[in-house]
Short mmCIF file of C-alpha atoms and ligand atoms in Angstrom, two decimals:
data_model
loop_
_atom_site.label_atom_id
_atom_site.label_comp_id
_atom_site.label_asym_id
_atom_site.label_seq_id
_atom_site.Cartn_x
_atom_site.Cartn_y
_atom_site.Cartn_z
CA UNK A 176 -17.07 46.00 -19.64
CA UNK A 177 -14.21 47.17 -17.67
CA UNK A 178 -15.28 45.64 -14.57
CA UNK A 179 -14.91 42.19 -16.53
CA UNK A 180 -11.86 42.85 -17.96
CA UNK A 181 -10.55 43.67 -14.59
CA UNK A 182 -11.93 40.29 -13.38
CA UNK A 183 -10.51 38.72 -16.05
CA UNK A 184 -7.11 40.20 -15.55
CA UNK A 185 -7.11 39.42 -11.93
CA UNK A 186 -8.47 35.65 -12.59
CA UNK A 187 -5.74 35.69 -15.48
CA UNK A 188 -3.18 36.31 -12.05
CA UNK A 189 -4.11 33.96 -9.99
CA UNK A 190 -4.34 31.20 -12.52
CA UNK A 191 -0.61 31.89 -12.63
CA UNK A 192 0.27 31.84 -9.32
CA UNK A 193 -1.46 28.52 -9.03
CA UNK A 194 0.50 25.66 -9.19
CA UNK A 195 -1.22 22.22 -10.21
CA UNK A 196 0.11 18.68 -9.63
CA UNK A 197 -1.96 15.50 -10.77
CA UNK A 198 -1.41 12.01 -8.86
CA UNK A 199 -1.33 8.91 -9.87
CA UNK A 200 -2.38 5.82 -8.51
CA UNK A 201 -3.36 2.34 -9.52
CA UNK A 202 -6.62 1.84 -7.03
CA UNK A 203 -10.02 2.68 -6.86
CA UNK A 204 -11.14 6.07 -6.75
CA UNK A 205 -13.46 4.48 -3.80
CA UNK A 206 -10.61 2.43 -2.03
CA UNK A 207 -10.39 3.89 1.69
CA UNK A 208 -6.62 4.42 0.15
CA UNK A 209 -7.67 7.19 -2.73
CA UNK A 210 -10.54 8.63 -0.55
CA UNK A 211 -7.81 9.64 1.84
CA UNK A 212 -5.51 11.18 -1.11
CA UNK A 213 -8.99 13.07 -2.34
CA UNK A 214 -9.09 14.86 1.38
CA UNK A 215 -5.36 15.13 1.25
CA UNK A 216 -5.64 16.86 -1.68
CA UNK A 217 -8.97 18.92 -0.76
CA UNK A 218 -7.20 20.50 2.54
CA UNK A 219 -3.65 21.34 0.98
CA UNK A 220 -6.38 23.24 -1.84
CA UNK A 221 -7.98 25.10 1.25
CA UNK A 222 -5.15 25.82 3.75
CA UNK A 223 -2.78 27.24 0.51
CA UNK A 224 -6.08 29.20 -0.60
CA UNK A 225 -5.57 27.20 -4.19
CA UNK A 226 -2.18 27.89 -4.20
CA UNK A 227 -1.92 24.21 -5.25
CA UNK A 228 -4.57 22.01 -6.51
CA UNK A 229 -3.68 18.41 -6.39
CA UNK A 230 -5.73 16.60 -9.00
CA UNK A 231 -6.28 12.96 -8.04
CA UNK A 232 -6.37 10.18 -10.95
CA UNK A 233 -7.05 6.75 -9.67
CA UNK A 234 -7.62 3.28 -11.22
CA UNK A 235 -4.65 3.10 -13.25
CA UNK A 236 -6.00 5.71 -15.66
CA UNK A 237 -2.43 7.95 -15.89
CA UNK A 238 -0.23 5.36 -15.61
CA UNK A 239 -0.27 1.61 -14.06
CA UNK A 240 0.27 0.98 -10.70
CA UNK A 241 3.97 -0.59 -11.62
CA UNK A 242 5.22 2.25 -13.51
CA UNK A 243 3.99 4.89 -10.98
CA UNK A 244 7.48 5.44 -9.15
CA UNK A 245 9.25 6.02 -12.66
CA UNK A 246 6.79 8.39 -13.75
CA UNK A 247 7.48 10.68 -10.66
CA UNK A 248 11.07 9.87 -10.40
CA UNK A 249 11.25 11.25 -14.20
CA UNK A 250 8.76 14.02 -13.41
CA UNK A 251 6.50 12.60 -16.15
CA UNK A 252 3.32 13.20 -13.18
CA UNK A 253 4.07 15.51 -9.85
CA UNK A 254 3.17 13.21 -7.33
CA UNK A 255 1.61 9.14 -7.07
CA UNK A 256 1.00 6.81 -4.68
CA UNK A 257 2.22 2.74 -5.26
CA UNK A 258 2.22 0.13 -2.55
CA UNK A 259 5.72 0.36 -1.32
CA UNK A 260 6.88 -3.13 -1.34
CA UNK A 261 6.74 -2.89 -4.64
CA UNK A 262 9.73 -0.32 -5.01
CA UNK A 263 12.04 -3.30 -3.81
CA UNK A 264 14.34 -3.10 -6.85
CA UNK A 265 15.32 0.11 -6.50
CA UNK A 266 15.25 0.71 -2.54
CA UNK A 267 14.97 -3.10 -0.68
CA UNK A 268 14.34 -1.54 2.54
CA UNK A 269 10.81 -0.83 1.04
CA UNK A 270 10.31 -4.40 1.68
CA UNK A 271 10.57 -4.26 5.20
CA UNK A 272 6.51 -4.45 5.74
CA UNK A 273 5.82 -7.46 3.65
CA UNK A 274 8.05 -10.00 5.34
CA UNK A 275 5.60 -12.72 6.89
CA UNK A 276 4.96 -12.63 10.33
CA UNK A 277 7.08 -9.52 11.89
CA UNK A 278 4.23 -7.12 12.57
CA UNK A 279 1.02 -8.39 14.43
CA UNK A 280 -0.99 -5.81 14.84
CA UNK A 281 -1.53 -1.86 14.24
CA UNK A 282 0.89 -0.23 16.93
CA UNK A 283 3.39 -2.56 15.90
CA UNK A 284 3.68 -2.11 12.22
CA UNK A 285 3.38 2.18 13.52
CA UNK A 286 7.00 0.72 15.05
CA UNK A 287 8.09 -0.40 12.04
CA UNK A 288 7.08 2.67 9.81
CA UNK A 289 8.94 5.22 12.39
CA UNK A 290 12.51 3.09 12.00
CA UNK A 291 12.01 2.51 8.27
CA UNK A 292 10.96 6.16 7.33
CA UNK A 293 14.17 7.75 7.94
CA UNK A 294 15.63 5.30 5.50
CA UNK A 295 12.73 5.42 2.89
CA UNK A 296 13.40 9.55 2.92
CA UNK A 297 17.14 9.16 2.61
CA UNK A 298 16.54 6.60 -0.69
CA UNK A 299 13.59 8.51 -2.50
CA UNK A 300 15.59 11.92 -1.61
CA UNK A 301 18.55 10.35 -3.77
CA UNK A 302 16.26 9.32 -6.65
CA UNK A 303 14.62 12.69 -6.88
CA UNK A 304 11.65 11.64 -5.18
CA UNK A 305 9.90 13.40 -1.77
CA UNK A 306 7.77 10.56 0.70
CA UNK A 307 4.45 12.25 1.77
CA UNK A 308 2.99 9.70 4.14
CA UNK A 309 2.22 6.27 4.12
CA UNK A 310 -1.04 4.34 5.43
CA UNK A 311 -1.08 0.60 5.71
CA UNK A 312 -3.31 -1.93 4.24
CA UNK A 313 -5.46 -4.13 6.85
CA UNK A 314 -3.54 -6.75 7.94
CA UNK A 315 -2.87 -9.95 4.85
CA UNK A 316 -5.04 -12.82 5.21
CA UNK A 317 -5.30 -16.44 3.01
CA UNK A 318 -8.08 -16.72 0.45
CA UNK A 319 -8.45 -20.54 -0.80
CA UNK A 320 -11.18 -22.17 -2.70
CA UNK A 321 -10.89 -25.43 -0.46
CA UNK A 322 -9.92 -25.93 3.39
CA UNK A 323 -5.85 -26.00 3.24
CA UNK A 324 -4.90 -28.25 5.65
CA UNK A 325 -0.91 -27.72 5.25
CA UNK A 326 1.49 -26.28 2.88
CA UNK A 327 1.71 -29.34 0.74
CA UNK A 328 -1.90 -28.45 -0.34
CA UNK A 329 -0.71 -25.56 -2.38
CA UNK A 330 1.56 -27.84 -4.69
CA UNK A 331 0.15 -26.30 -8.27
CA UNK A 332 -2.04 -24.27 -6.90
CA UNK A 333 -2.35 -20.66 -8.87
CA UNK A 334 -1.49 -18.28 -6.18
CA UNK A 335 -2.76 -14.38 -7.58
CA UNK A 336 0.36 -12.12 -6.19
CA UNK A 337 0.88 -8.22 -5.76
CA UNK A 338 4.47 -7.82 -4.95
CA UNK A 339 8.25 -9.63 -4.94
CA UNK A 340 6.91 -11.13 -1.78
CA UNK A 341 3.90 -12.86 -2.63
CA UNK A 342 5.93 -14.09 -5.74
CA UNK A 343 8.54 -15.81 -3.61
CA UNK A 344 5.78 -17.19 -1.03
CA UNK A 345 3.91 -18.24 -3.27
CA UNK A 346 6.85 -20.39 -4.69
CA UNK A 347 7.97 -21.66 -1.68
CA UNK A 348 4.85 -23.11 -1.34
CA UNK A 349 4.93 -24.90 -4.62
CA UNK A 350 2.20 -22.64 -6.02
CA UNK A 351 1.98 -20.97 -9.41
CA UNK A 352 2.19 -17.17 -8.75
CA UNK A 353 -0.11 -15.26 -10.80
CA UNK A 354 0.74 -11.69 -10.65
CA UNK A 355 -2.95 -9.82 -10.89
CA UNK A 356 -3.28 -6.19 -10.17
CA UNK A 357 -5.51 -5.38 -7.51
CA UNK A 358 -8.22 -3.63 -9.67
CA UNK A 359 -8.18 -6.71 -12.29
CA UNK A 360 -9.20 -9.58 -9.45
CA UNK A 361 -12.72 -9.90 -9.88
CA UNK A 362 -12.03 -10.46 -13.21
CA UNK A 363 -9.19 -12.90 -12.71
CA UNK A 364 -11.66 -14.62 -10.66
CA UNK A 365 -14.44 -14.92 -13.08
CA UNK A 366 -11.96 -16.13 -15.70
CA UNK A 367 -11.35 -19.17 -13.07
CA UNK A 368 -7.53 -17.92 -13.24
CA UNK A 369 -7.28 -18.38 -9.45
CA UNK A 370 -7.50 -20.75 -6.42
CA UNK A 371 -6.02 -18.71 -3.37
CA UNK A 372 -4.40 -15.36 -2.30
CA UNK A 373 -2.93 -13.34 0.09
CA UNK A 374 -4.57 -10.08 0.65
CA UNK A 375 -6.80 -8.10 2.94
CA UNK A 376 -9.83 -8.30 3.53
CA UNK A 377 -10.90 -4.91 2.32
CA UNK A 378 -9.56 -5.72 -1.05
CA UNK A 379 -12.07 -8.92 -1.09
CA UNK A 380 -14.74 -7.19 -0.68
CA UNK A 381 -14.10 -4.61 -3.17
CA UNK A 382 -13.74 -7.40 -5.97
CA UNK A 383 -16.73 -9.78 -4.22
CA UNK A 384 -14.25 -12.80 -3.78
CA UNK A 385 -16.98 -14.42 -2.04
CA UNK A 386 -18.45 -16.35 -5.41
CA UNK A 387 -15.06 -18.17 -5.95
CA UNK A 388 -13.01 -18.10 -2.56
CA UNK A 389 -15.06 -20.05 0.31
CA UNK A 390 -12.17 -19.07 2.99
CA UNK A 391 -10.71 -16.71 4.64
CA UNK A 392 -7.81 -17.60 6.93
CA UNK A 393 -6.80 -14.90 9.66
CA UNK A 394 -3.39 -15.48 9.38
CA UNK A 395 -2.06 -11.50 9.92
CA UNK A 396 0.49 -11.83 8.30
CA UNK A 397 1.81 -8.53 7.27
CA UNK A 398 0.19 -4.94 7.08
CA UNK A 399 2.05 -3.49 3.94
CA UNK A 400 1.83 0.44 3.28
CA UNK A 401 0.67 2.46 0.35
CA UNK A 402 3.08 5.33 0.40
CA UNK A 403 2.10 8.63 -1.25
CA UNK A 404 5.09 10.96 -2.81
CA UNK A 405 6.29 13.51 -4.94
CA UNK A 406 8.81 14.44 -7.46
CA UNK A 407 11.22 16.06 -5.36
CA UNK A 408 12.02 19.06 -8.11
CA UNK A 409 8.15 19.96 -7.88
CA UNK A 410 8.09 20.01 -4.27
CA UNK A 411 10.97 22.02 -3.70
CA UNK A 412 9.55 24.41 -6.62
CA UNK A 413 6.95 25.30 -3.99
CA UNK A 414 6.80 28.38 -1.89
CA UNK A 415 7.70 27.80 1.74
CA UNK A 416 4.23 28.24 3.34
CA UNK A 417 2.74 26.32 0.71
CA UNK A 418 5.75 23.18 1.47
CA UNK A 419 4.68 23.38 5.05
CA UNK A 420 0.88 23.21 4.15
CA UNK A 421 1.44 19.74 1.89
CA UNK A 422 3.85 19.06 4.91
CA UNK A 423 0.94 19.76 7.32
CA UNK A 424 -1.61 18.04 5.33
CA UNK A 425 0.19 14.65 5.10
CA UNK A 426 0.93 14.39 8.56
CA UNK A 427 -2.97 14.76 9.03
CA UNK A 428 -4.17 12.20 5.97
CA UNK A 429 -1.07 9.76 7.69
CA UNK A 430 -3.48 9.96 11.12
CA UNK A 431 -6.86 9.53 9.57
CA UNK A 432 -4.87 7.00 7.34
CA UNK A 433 -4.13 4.67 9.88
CA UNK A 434 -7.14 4.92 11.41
CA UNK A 435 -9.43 4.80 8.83
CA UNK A 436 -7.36 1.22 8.12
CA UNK A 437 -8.74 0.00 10.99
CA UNK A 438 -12.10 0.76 10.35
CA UNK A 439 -11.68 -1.42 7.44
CA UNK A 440 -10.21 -3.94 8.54
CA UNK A 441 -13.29 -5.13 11.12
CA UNK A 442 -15.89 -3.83 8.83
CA UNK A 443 -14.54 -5.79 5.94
CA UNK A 444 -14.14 -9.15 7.59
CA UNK A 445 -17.87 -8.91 8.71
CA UNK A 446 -18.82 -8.64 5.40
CA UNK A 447 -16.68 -11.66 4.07
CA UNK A 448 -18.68 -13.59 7.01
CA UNK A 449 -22.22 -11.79 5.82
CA UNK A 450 -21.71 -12.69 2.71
CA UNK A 451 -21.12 -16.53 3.91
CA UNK A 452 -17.47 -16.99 3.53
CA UNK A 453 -15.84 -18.98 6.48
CA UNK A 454 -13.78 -16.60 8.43
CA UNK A 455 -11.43 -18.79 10.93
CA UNK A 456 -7.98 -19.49 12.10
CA UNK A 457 -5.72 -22.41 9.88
CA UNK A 458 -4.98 -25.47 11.49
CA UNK A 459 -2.16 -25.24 14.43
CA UNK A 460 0.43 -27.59 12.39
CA UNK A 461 -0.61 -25.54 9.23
CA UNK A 462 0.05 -22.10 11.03
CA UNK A 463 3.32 -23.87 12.01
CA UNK A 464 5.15 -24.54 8.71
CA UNK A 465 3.70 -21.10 7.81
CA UNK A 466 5.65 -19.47 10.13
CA UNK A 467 8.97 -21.31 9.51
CA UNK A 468 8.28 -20.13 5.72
CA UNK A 469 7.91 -16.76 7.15
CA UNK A 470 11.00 -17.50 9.11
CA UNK A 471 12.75 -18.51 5.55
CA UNK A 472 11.52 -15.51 4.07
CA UNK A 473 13.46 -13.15 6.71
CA UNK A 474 16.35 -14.79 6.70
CA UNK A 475 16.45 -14.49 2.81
CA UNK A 476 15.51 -10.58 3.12
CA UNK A 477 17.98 -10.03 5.58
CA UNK A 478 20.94 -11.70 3.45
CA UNK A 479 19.68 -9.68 0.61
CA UNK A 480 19.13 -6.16 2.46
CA UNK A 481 21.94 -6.18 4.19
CA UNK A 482 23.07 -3.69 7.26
CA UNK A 483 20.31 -1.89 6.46
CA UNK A 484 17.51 -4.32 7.85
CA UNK A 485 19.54 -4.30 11.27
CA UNK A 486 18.99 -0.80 11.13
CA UNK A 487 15.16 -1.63 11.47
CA UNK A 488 15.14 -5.14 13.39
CA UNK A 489 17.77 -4.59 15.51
CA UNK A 490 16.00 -1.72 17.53
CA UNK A 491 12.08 -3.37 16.25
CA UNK A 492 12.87 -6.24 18.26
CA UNK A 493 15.08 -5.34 21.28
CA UNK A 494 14.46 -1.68 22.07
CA UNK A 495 10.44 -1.59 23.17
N1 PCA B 25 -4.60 -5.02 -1.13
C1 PCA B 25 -3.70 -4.78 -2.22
C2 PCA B 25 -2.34 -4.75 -1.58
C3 PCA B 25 -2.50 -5.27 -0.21
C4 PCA B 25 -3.95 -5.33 0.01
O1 PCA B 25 -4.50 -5.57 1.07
C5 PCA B 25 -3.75 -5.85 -3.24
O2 PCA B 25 -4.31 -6.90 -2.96
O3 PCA B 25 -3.18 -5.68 -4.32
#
C-alpha cells in the first residue's frame, strides 16, 4: 500500500514536470508530411526523457488548415504546421516558393529556403510565433482532363487551387479557381467540380486523381514548403536542454524531410503512370507562354514584396 502510494506520488511528479503541446495540421495523418511531424515528435519525447510530449492531430481535426497560423499565433494550440505560401497576408515573403518557375530542382529550392529563413524567423518572431523546420512538397505539376495544347485552352476551365498563387494563375489563365483543400480533392473530383490542377504528384495519388485527370504535365514548376512552428511563448516556456532538444530534433526531421520528398516525388509519378495516366512534357509553345505567365507572376510578386524579395533574388540568382 505504501509502495503504491509512493508510485503514485512520484508518477503524480513527473506528470507535472511534463509539459504537453498538441499540433495541428490540415493533412493526412499518412502524408509523408505528418509521418515526419509523428518522428519529430517521437524523438523530442525520447531525447527530453518525456519532458515534452508533442501530440500530433492531423486531417484538419483541431482546426483547418487556413486557420492554423492564428491558432498558434493566439496560443489557442502550441505548435501546427500550414503550407507556408499560404501565410502571404501576413508575411509576403512566405510566398517566395510558389512563384512559377524560379526553383528547378531540389538543391535549388535548399537555396532558396537558406536566404528566405532568416526572414521567415524575423516575421513569425514578431507575431509571437517560433519556425521549426520546413520540408518541401515534390515539385508542382499540371493535372488536366484533356491534352492542353496552350493557355487559351484553360478559358473557363475550373482550376482546383491551394494558395494566393494558384488563385492568381489560375486567373491569368482565364480559368475559374476553385479553392479545394488538399484532403477534400477526391471528393471534389467525384462531384465533377474539377477539370485541371496544379499540384504534386504525391498529392494525386493520395486522392486517386487517376479516374478523372488523364494527364500529368511535368512542368516543375515550384516546390512549395510545409513549415512546422510554434507559439513562441510556449517555446520559450521550455527549459533550456529541453529548447535545444526540439531545436535538435527539427534540424533532424528538416534532413529526413527533404529527403524523404524526394522519395516521393519518383515513387509517386510511377504510380500516376501505373495507374495509366499519361505522364509527359507540354507542348514547347505551350511551355512557352507558361513561362512568360510565370514571368508575369514575378514581376507582380516583386512589386508587391518589395525590398524584401531582393533580399532573396538578388543573391538566388547572382551569388552561386
Ligand atoms: N500538395 C498540397 C500543396 C502542394 C502539394 O503538392 C496541395 O495540393 O494542397
Amino acid at each position: 500500500m505504501k509502495l503504491l502510494l509512493i508510485a503514485a506520488l512520484f508518477a503524480a511528479t513527473v506528470t507535472h514536470a511534463q509539459t504537453r503541446w498538441q499540433l495541428a495540421t490540415g493533412y493526412r495523418a499518412e502524408s509523408f508530411h505528418t509521418q515526419n511531424i509523428v518522428w519529430f515528435a517521437g524523438e523530442v519525447e525520447r531525447t527530453t526523457a518525456g519532458a515534452l510530449r508533442i501530440e500530433v492531430r492531423p486531417n484538419n481535426t483541431l482546426y483547418k488548415l487556413g486557420d492554423i497560423r492564428q491558432a498558434v499565433q493566439a496560443g489557442q494550440v502550441q505548435a501546427g504546421e500550414t503550407i507556408m505560401s499560404s501565410l502571404v497576408e501576413a508575411i509576403p515573403i512566405a510566398g517566395a516558393d510558389a512563384i512559377p518557375f524560379v526553383v528547378g530542382n531540389y538543391a535549388d529550392a535548399k537555396r532558396l529556403w537558406d536566404l528566405q529563413r532568416p526572414l521567415i524567423d524575423k516575421h513569425f518572431a514578431a507575431q509571437g510565433l517560433k519556425a521549426l523546420y520546413a520540408v518541401p512538397w515534390p515539385p508542382q505539376g499540371l493535372y488536366t482532363v484533356a491534352p492542353m495544347r496552350s493557355a487559351s485552352d484553360f478559358k473557363g476551365m475550373r482550376m482546383r487551387t491551394y494558395n494566393q498563387a494558384t488563385v492568381r494563375i489560375a486567373e491569368m489563365l482565364g480559368a475559374t479557381p476553385v479553392d479545394v483543400p488538399m484532403v477534400d480533392v477526391k471528393k471534389a473530383l467525384a462531384g465533377g467540380q474539377l477539370d485541371s490542377m496544379i499540384t504534386s504528384a504525391v498529392t494525386g495519388v493520395e486522392n486517386q486523381v487517376w479516374s478523372q485527370f488523364r494527364h500529368y504535365h511535368e512542368i516543375n514548376a515550384w516546390f512549395p514548403k510545409n513549415i512546422v512552428f510554434v507559439n513562441l511563448q510556449a517555446f520559450d516556456a521550455l527549459q533550456p536542454a529541453v529548447k535545444q532538444a526540439v531545436l535538435n530534433a527539427a534540424g533532424e526531421a528538416e534532413l529526413r524531410g527533404w529527403a524523404m520528398s524526394q522519395d516521393e516525388a519518383a515513387g509517386s509519378t510511377r504510380k500516376l503512370k501505373a495507374e495509366g495516366m499519361q505522364v509527359d512534357r507540354i507542348a514547347p509553345g505551350f511551355e512557352a507562354e507558361l513561362k512568360r505567365l510565370g514571368e508575369r507572376f514575378s514581376r507582380e510578386w516583386v512589386r508587391s514584396v518589395g525590398n524584401e524579395a531582393n533580399l532573396i533574388f538578388v543573391p538566388y540568382y547572382f551569388q552561386r
